[in-house]
Amino acid sequence: MTEDIPEREARSYETSQGDTIFITQRDGGFFAYQNICPHLQVELEFLENQFLDQDQEFIQCSTHGALFNVETGECISGPCLGDFLTKIEIQVHSDGGIYLTE
Ligand code: FES
């Protein structure tokens, strides 16, 4: 539900396929990605639901500190510069439910 994910915060979820994804809100829009860093294919967060950097401006990998654009998933700093997180297509319904569309 959208109310579970405040602006500039993120929450992780397990899909029915057993993958871990996370969803974050930015400027009222919701963005979802696989919880896998393109650098070493490890999970991004060190603490539960801590996917953003200190300023809550970018998605951050806790292993080597790579920063990713929230809207596009592109790595803009760090060892995987230019690579992308794997985006998950979602739809937000009027009841506040967030649904994966794939
Ligand atoms: S594993 Fe994510 S930046 Fe190295």
XYZ file of N, CA and C and ligand atoms in Angstrom:
310
model
N 0.850 -1.196 0.000
C 0.000 0.000 0.000
C 0.887 1.248 0.000
N 0.423 2.278 -0.690
C 1.220 3.501 -0.778
C 1.468 4.114 0.602
N 0.501 3.971 1.513
C 0.674 4.595 2.838
C 1.793 3.938 3.644
N 2.234 2.764 3.227
C 3.330 2.083 3.927
C 4.696 2.629 3.505
N 4.727 3.441 2.447
C 6.008 3.901 1.897
C 6.005 5.427 1.856
N 6.416 6.072 2.933
C 6.428 7.546 2.942
C 7.394 8.115 1.915
N 7.158 9.362 1.547
C 8.049 10.101 0.651
C 9.502 9.975 1.132
N 10.402 9.682 0.182
C 11.840 9.545 0.462
C 12.155 8.448 1.479
N 11.310 7.423 1.497
C 11.657 6.215 2.238
C 11.473 5.025 1.308
N 11.877 3.853 1.763
C 11.779 2.656 0.927
C 11.384 1.463 1.794
N 10.748 0.501 1.154
C 10.365 -0.730 1.850
C 10.686 -1.916 0.953
N 11.156 -2.993 1.563
C 11.421 -4.183 0.755
C 10.254 -5.157 0.866
N 10.087 -5.922 -0.189
C 9.003 -6.897 -0.268
C 9.538 -8.142 -0.959
N 8.915 -9.266 -0.632
C 9.237 -10.500 -1.343
C 8.127 -10.773 -2.340
N 8.497 -11.049 -3.578
C 7.476 -11.339 -4.590
C 7.056 -12.805 -4.484
N 5.989 -13.140 -5.184
C 5.530 -14.530 -5.144
C 6.546 -15.468 -5.790
N 7.457 -14.911 -6.608
C 8.533 -15.744 -7.193
C 9.715 -15.893 -6.238
N 9.642 -15.237 -5.075
C 10.726 -15.360 -4.108
C 11.825 -14.324 -4.273
N 11.644 -13.378 -5.207
C 12.638 -12.309 -5.368
C 12.399 -11.229 -4.317
N 13.465 -10.534 -3.937
C 13.283 -9.380 -3.072
C 13.339 -8.120 -3.913
N 12.356 -7.291 -3.739
C 12.326 -6.007 -4.441
C 12.175 -4.912 -3.392
N 12.373 -3.677 -3.810
C 12.046 -2.578 -2.913
C 11.340 -1.490 -3.704
N 10.523 -0.757 -2.973
C 9.752 0.330 -3.577
C 10.050 1.593 -2.791
N 10.263 2.697 -3.507
C 10.507 3.970 -2.843
C 9.618 5.036 -3.456
N 9.310 6.045 -2.655
C 8.482 7.143 -3.149
C 9.327 8.402 -3.325
N 9.154 9.063 -4.465
C 9.847 10.325 -4.721
C 8.883 11.273 -5.439
N 8.665 12.415 -4.844
C 7.776 13.445 -5.411
C 6.413 12.858 -5.785
N 5.924 11.974 -4.938
C 4.588 11.417 -5.156
C 4.547 10.240 -6.109
N 5.666 9.930 -6.761
C 5.711 8.779 -7.653
C 6.368 7.602 -6.944
N 6.039 6.403 -7.390
C 6.596 5.203 -6.767
C 7.490 4.474 -7.772
N 8.643 4.018 -7.293
C 9.637 3.364 -8.147
C 10.068 2.069 -7.485
N 10.102 0.993 -8.261
C 10.431 -0.321 -7.706
C 11.594 -0.936 -8.477
N 12.468 -1.614 -7.735
C 13.640 -2.263 -8.327
C 13.892 -3.601 -7.650
N 14.574 -4.476 -8.369
C 15.093 -5.698 -7.752
C 16.131 -5.295 -6.718
N 16.166 -6.003 -5.607
C 17.154 -5.696 -4.574
C 18.465 -6.399 -4.885
N 19.079 -5.994 -5.997
C 20.359 -6.579 -6.419
C 21.239 -5.462 -6.976
N 22.424 -5.312 -6.417
C 23.360 -4.311 -6.926
C 23.983 -4.835 -8.219
N 24.030 -4.008 -9.279
C 24.649 -4.475 -10.536
C 26.165 -4.673 -10.424
N 26.777 -4.207 -9.346
C 28.230 -4.384 -9.202
C 28.571 -5.833 -8.891
N 28.125 -6.355 -7.737
C 28.489 -7.721 -7.349
C 27.279 -8.621 -7.127
N 26.127 -8.171 -7.600
C 24.895 -8.989 -7.510
C 24.530 -9.324 -6.061
N 24.817 -8.415 -5.146
C 24.433 -8.623 -3.752
C 23.255 -7.708 -3.417
N 22.605 -7.987 -2.289
C 21.504 -7.119 -1.865
C 22.058 -5.754 -1.474
N 21.249 -4.748 -1.634
C 21.734 -3.372 -1.480
C 21.821 -2.906 -0.036
N 20.880 -3.336 0.797
C 20.778 -2.685 2.105
C 21.531 -3.443 3.195
N 21.967 -2.707 4.191
C 22.650 -3.266 5.345
C 21.656 -3.414 6.494
N 20.842 -2.415 6.690
C 19.773 -2.467 7.682
C 18.444 -2.561 6.948
N 17.462 -3.173 7.591
C 16.167 -3.364 6.957
C 15.593 -2.039 6.440
N 15.194 -2.046 5.194
C 14.533 -0.907 4.546
C 15.412 0.336 4.404
N 16.731 0.193 4.601
C 17.642 1.338 4.422
C 18.239 1.269 3.018
N 17.521 1.816 2.070
C 17.976 1.765 0.678
C 18.490 3.105 0.173
N 18.308 4.156 0.950
C 18.669 5.492 0.469
C 19.914 5.999 1.190
N 20.571 6.967 0.567
C 21.748 7.558 1.209
C 21.310 8.463 2.366
N 22.305 9.027 3.044
C 22.010 9.803 4.250
C 21.066 10.974 3.982
N 21.218 11.607 2.818
C 20.364 12.750 2.483
C 19.036 12.301 1.876
N 18.831 10.996 1.748
C 17.629 10.427 1.134
C 17.420 10.967 -0.280
N 18.539 11.186 -0.968
C 18.473 11.738 -2.318
C 18.618 10.632 -3.365
N 19.491 9.668 -3.076
C 19.763 8.597 -4.030
C 19.591 7.235 -3.357
N 19.383 6.210 -4.185
C 19.458 4.837 -3.697
C 20.936 4.525 -3.516
N 21.278 3.850 -2.430
C 22.691 3.586 -2.162
C 22.916 2.107 -1.872
N 23.979 1.567 -2.451
C 24.394 0.211 -2.103
C 25.272 0.279 -0.860
N 24.967 -0.519 0.137
C 25.707 -0.435 1.400
C 27.079 -1.097 1.298
N 27.313 -1.904 0.266
C 28.588 -2.623 0.188
C 29.740 -1.710 -0.222
N 29.622 -1.022 -1.362
C 30.693 -0.115 -1.794
C 30.194 1.299 -2.027
N 28.990 1.588 -1.610
C 28.507 2.970 -1.631
C 28.050 3.504 -2.971
N 27.814 2.642 -3.958
C 27.320 3.135 -5.246
C 26.004 3.880 -5.044
N 25.833 4.962 -5.804
C 24.600 5.749 -5.734
C 23.820 5.578 -7.028
N 22.512 5.478 -6.910
C 21.637 5.265 -8.061
C 20.547 6.324 -8.089
N 20.244 6.810 -9.272
C 19.133 7.731 -9.458
C 17.822 7.034 -9.094
N 16.992 7.693 -8.301
C 15.755 7.063 -7.840
C 14.796 6.791 -8.994
N 14.684 7.733 -9.934
C 13.691 7.599 -10.998
C 14.101 6.605 -12.090
N 15.409 6.510 -12.367
C 15.843 5.669 -13.487
C 16.607 4.417 -13.057
N 17.147 4.418 -11.841
C 17.957 3.295 -11.380
C 19.373 3.319 -11.897
N 19.777 4.392 -12.589
C 21.140 4.450 -13.140
C 22.156 4.746 -12.042
N 23.264 4.013 -12.077
C 24.346 4.267 -11.139
C 25.066 5.536 -11.576
N 25.093 6.540 -10.695
C 25.704 7.829 -11.046
C 27.009 8.052 -10.286
N 27.358 7.110 -9.417
C 28.616 7.218 -8.679
C 28.951 5.847 -8.120
N 30.231 5.468 -8.216
C 30.628 4.182 -7.636
C 31.139 3.225 -8.687
N 31.446 1.979 -8.279
C 32.133 1.035 -9.158
C 31.297 0.526 -10.324
N 29.990 0.721 -10.279
C 29.158 0.250 -11.395
C 28.584 1.430 -12.174
N 29.315 2.529 -12.201
C 28.893 3.747 -12.895
C 28.325 3.442 -14.281
N 27.130 3.941 -14.535
C 26.512 3.741 -15.845
C 25.646 2.502 -15.933
N 25.780 1.579 -14.971
C 24.906 0.403 -14.952
C 23.566 0.772 -14.305
N 22.606 -0.109 -14.445
C 21.265 0.177 -13.926
C 20.811 -0.916 -12.967
N 20.063 -0.498 -11.953
C 19.273 -1.458 -11.175
C 18.200 -2.013 -12.100
N 17.695 -3.204 -11.777
C 16.634 -3.795 -12.590
C 15.287 -3.249 -12.132
N 14.665 -2.503 -13.032
C 13.396 -1.847 -12.686
C 12.251 -2.855 -12.703
N 11.329 -2.690 -11.775
C 10.125 -3.510 -11.731
C 8.947 -2.606 -12.084
N 8.171 -3.018 -13.063
C 7.013 -2.199 -13.451
C 5.893 -2.387 -12.437
N 5.390 -1.281 -11.949
C 4.303 -1.331 -10.961
C 3.186 -0.392 -11.392
N 2.013 -0.649 -10.833
C 0.866 0.239 -11.021
C 0.305 0.574 -9.656
N -0.007 1.852 -9.464
C -0.645 2.271 -8.227
C -2.137 2.438 -8.504
N -2.955 1.699 -7.792
C -4.404 1.785 -7.992
C -5.002 2.842 -7.077
N -6.206 3.246 -7.392
C -6.823 4.354 -6.647
C -7.082 3.997 -5.186
N -7.121 2.700 -4.863
C -7.318 2.320 -3.459
C -6.006 2.345 -2.678
N -4.911 2.760 -3.354
C -3.616 2.824 -2.679
C -2.817 1.546 -2.803
N -3.362 0.548 -3.445
C -2.636 -0.698 -3.639
C -1.565 -0.537 -4.713
N -0.428 -1.185 -4.494
C 0.643 -1.174 -5.486
C 0.746 -2.584 -6.043
N 0.675 -2.697 -7.372
C 0.664 -4.004 -8.007
C 1.795 -4.118 -9.007
N 2.444 -5.272 -9.010
C 3.449 -5.524 -10.028
C 2.719 -5.820 -11.329
N 3.210 -5.283 -12.428
C 2.512 -5.491 -13.694
C 3.177 -6.561 -14.547
N 4.276 -7.150 -14.063
C 4.931 -8.204 -14.848
C 4.621 -9.565 -14.276
S 28.318 -4.410 -4.441
Fe 27.143 -2.600 -4.651
S 28.612 -1.079 -5.039
Fe 29.775 -2.900 -4.879
